[in-house]
PDB file of C-alpha atoms in Angstrom:
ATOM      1  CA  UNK V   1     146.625   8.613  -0.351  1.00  0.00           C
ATOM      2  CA  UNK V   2     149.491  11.373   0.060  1.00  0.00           C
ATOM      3  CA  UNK V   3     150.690  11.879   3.902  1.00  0.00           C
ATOM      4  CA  UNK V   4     148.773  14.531   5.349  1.00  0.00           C
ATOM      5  CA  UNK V   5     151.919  17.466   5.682  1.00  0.00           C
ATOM      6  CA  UNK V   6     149.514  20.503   6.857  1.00  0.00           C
ATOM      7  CA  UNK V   7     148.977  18.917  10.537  1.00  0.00           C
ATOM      8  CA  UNK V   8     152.236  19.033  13.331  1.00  0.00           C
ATOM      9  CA  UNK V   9     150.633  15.536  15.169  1.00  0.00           C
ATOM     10  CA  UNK V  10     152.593  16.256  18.615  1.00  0.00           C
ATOM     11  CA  UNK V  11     150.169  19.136  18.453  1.00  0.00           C
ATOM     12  CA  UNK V  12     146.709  20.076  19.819  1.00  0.00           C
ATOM     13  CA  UNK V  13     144.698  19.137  15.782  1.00  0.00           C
ATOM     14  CA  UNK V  14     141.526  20.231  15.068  1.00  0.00           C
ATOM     15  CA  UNK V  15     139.158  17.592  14.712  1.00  0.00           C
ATOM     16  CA  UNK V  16     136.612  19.584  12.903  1.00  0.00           C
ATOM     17  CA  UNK V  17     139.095  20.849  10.367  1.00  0.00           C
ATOM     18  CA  UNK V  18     140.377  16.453   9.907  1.00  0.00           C
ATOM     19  CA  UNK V  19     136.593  15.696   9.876  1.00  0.00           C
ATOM     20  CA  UNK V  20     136.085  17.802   7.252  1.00  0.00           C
ATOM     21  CA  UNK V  21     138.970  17.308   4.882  1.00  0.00           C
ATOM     22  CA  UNK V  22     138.205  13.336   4.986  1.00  0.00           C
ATOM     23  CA  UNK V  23     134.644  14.278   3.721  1.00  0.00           C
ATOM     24  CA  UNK V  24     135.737  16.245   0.869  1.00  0.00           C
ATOM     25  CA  UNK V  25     137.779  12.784   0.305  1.00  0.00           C
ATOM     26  CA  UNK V  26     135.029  10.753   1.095  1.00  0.00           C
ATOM     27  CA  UNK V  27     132.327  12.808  -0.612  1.00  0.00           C
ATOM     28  CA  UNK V  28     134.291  12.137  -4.110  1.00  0.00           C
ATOM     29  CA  UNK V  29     134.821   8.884  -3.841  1.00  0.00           C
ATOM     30  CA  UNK V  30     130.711   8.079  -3.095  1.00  0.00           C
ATOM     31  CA  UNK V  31     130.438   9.820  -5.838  1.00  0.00           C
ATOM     32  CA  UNK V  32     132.581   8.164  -7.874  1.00  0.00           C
ATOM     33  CA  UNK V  33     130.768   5.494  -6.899  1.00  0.00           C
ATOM     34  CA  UNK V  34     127.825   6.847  -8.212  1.00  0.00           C
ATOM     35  CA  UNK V  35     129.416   6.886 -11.451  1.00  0.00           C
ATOM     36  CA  UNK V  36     130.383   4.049 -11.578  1.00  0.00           C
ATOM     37  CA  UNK V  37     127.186   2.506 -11.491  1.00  0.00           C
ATOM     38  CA  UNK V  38     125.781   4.707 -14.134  1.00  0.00           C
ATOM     39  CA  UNK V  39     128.165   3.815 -16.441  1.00  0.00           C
ATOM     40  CA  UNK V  40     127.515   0.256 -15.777  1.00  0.00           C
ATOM     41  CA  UNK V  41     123.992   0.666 -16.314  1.00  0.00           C
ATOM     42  CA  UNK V  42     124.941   2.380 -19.779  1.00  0.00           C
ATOM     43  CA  UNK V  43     127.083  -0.366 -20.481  1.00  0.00           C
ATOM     44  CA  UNK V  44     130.132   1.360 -21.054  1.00  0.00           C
ATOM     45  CA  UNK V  45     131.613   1.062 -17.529  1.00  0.00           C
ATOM     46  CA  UNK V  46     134.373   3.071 -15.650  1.00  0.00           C
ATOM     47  CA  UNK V  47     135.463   0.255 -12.965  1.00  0.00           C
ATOM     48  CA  UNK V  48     137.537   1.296 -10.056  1.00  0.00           C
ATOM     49  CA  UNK V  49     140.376  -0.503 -11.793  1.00  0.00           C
ATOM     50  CA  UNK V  50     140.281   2.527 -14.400  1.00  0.00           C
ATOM     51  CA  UNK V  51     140.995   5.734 -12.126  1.00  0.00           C
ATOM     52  CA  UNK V  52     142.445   6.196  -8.897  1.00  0.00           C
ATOM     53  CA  UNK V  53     142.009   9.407  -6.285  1.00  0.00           C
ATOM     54  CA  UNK V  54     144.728  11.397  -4.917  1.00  0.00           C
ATOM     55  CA  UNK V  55     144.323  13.064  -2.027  1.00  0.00           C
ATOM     56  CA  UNK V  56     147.112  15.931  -2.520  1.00  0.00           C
ATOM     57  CA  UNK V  57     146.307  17.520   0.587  1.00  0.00           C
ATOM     58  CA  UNK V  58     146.616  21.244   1.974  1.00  0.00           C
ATOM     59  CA  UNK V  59     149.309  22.472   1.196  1.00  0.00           C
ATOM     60  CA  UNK V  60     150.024  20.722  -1.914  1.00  0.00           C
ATOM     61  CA  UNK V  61     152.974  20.133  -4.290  1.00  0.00           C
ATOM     62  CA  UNK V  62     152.795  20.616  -7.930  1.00  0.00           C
ATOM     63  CA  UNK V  63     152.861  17.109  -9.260  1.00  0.00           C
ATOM     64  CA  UNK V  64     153.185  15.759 -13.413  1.00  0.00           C
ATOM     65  CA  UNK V  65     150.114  14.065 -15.175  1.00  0.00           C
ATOM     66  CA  UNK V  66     151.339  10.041 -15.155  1.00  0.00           C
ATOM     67  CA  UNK V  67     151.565   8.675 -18.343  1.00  0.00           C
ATOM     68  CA  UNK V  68     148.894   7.258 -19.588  1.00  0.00           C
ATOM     69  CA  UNK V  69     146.239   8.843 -17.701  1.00  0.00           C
ATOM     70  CA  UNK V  70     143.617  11.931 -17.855  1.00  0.00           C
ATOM     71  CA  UNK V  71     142.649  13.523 -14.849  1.00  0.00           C
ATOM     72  CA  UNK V  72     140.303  15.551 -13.180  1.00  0.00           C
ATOM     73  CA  UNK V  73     141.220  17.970 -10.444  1.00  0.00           C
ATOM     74  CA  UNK V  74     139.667  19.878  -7.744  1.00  0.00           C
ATOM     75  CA  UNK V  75     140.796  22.757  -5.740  1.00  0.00           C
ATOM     76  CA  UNK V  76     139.118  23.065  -2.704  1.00  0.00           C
ATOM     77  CA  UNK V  77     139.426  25.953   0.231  1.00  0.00           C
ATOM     78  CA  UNK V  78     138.396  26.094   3.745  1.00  0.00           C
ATOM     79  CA  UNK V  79     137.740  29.902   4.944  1.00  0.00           C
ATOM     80  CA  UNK V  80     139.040  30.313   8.656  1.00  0.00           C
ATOM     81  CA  UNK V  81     134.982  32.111   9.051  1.00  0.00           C
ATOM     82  CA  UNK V  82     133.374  29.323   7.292  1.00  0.00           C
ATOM     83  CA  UNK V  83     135.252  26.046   8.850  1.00  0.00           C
ATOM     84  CA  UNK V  84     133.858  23.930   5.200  1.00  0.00           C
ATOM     85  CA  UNK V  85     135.438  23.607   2.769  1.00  0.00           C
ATOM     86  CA  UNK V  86     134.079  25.215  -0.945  1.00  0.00           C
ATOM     87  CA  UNK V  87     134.826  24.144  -4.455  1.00  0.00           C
ATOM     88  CA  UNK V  88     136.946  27.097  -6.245  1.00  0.00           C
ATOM     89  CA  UNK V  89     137.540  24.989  -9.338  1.00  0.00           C
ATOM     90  CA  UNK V  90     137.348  21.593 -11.248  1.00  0.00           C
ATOM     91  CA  UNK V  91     138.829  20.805 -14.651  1.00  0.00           C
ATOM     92  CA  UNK V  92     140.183  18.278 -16.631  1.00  0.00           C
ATOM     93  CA  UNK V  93     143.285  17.670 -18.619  1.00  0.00           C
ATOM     94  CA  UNK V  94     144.010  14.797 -21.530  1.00  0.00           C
ATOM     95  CA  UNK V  95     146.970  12.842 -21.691  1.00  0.00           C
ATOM     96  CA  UNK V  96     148.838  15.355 -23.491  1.00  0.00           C
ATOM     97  CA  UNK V  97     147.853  18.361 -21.529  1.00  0.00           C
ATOM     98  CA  UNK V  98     150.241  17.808 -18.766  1.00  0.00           C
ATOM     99  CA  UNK V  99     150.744  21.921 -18.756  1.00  0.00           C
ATOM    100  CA  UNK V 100     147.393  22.218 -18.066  1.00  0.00           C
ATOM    101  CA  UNK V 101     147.584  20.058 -15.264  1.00  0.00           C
ATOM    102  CA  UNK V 102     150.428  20.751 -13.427  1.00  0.00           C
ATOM    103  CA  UNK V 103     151.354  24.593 -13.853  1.00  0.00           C
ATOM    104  CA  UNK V 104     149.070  26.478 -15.600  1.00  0.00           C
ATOM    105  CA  UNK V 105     146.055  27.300 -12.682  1.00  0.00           C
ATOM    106  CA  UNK V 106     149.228  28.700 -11.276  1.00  0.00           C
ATOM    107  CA  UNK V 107     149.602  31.732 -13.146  1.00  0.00           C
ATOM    108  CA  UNK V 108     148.664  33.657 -15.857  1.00  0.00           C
ATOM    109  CA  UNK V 109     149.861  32.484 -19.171  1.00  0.00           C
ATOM    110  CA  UNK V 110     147.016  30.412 -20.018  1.00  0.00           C
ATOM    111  CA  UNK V 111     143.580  32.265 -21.079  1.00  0.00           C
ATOM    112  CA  UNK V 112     141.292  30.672 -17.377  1.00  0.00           C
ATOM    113  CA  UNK V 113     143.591  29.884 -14.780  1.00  0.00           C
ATOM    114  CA  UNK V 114     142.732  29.671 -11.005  1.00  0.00           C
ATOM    115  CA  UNK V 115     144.969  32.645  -9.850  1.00  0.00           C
ATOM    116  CA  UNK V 116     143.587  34.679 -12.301  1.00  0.00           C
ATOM    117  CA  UNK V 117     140.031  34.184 -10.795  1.00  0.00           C
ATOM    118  CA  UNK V 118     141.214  34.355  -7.312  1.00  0.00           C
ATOM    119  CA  UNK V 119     143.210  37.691  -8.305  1.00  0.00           C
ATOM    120  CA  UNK V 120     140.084  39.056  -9.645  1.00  0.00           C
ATOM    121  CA  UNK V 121     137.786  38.228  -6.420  1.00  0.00           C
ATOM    122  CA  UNK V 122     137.124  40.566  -3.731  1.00  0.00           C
ATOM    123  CA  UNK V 123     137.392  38.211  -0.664  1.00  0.00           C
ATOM    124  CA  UNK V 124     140.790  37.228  -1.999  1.00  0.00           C
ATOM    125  CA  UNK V 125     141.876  40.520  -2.309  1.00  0.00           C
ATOM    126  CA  UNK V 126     141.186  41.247   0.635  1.00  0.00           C
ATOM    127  CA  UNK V 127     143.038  38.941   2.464  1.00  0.00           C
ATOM    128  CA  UNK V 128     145.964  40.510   0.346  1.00  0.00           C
ATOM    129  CA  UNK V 129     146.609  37.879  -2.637  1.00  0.00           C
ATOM    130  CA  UNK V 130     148.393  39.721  -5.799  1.00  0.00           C
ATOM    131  CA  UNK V 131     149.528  38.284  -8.948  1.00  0.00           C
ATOM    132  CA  UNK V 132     152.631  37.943  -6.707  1.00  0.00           C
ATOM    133  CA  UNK V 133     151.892  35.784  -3.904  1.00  0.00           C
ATOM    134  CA  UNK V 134     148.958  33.792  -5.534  1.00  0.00           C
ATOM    135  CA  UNK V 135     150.824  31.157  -6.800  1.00  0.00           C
ATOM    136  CA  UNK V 136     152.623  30.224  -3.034  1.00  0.00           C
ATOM    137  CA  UNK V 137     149.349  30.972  -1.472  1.00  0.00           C
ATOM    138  CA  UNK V 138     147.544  28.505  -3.055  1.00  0.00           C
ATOM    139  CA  UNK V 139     150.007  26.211  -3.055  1.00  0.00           C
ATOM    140  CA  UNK V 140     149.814  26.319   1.192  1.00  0.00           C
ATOM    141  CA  UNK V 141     146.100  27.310   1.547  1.00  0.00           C
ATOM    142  CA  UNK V 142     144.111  25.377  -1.258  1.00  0.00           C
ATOM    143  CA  UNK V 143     143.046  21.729  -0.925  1.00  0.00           C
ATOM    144  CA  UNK V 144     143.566  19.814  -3.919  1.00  0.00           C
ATOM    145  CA  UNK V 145     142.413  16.328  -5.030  1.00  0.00           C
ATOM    146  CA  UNK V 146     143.305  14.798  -8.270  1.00  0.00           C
ATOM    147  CA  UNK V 147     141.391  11.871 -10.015  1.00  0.00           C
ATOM    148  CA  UNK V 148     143.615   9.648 -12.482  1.00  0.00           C
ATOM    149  CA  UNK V 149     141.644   7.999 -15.181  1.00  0.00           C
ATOM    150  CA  UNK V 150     142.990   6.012 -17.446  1.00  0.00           C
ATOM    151  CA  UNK V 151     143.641   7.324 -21.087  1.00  0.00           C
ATOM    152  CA  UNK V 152     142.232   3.949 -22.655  1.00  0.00           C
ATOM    153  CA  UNK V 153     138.730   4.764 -21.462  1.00  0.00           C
ATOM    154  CA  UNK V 154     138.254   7.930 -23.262  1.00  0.00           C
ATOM    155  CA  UNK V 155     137.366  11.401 -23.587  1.00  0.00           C
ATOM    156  CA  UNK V 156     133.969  10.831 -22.555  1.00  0.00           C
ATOM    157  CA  UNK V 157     134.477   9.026 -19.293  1.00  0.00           C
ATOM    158  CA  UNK V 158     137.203  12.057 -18.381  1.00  0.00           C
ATOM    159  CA  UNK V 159     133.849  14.578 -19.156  1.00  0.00           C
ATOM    160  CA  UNK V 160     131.315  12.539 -17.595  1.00  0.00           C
ATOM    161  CA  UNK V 161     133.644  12.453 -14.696  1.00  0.00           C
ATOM    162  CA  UNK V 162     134.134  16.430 -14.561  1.00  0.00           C
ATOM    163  CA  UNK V 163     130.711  16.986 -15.240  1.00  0.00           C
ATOM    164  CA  UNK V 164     128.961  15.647 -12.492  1.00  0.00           C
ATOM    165  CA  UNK V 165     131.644  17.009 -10.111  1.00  0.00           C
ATOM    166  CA  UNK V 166     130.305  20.032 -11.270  1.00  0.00           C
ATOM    167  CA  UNK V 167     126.667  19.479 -10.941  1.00  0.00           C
ATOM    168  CA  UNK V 168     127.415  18.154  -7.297  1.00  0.00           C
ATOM    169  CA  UNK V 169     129.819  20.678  -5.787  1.00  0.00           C
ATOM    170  CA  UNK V 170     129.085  24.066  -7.980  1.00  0.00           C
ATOM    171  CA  UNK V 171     132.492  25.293  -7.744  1.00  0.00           C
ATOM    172  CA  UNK V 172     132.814  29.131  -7.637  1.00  0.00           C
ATOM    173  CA  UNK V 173     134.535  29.445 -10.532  1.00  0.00           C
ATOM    174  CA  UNK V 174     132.669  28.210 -13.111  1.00  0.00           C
ATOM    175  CA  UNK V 175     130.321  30.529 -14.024  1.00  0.00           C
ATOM    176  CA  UNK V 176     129.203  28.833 -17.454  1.00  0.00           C
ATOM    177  CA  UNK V 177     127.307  26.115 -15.038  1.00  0.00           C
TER     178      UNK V 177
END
């Protein structure tokens, strides 16, 4: 796991706010569990030896797809009203797609991106995002988790993996689900 840089630790820290990032964590990991065992029981099995979970934190750093994986990613937000943290978005990228990955949900080159979505949404606009500052504020404000799976298990493990992210968390922006 990354080092946690959104906390100052000689500081008072909110325990709720800790509790609840390490069950966003621990939430996807059980569930990767989960998939685990169904794709044992299919007989095509993603082991833990195939994919590994970063925990990118809040704020986050734009980081390159390694070589030789796929990945799945998350971007996750915590409201100061809400104090839990909601799924904004969950994709995928191939090995090649390393754009995709690290820059694109950034802006507004690519046809779907996340700061399109959140430039387009009231409660976002609200709290003053633009097309200008969307990129830095979700670079300090959004939660993000990647899962590295490795290229030699396939398209299909990198979809079944996505998928039932989506089924369990129901991001907000995904409105095809």
């Amino acid at each position: 796991m990354s080092e946690d840089k959104s906390f100052d630790f000689g500081a008072e820290i909110d325990t709720d706010y800790v509790g609840q990032k390490s069950m966003v964590v621990d939430d996807i990991r059980d569930t990767m569990n989960y998939i685990e065992d169904i794709t044992r029981k299919l007989g095509n099995t993603l082991s833990s030896k195939s994919y590994y979970i970063e925990d990118a934190g809040c704020p986050h750093k734009q980081s390159s797809l390694p070589k030789g994986y796929e990945a799945v990613y998350i971007f996750a937000y915590r409201s100061e009203t809400k104090y839990e943290y909601e799924c904004l978005k969950i994709g995928k990228a191939n090995a090649n797609s390393n754009a995709r990955f690290t820059s694109q949900h950034y802006g507004f080159s690519a046809p779907s991106t996340l700061a399109k979505s959140i430039c387009k949404d009231d409660e976002f606009r609200q709290m003053g995002i633009t097309r200008e500052n969307v990129k830095e504020w979700m670079l300090n404000n959004l939660y993000r988790i990647n899962i590295f799976i490795s290229a030699d298990q396939g398209k299909a493990a990198t979809e079944l993996v996505e998928a039932v992210l989506h089924y369990k968390f129901r991001p907000r922006y995904e409105g095809s689900i």
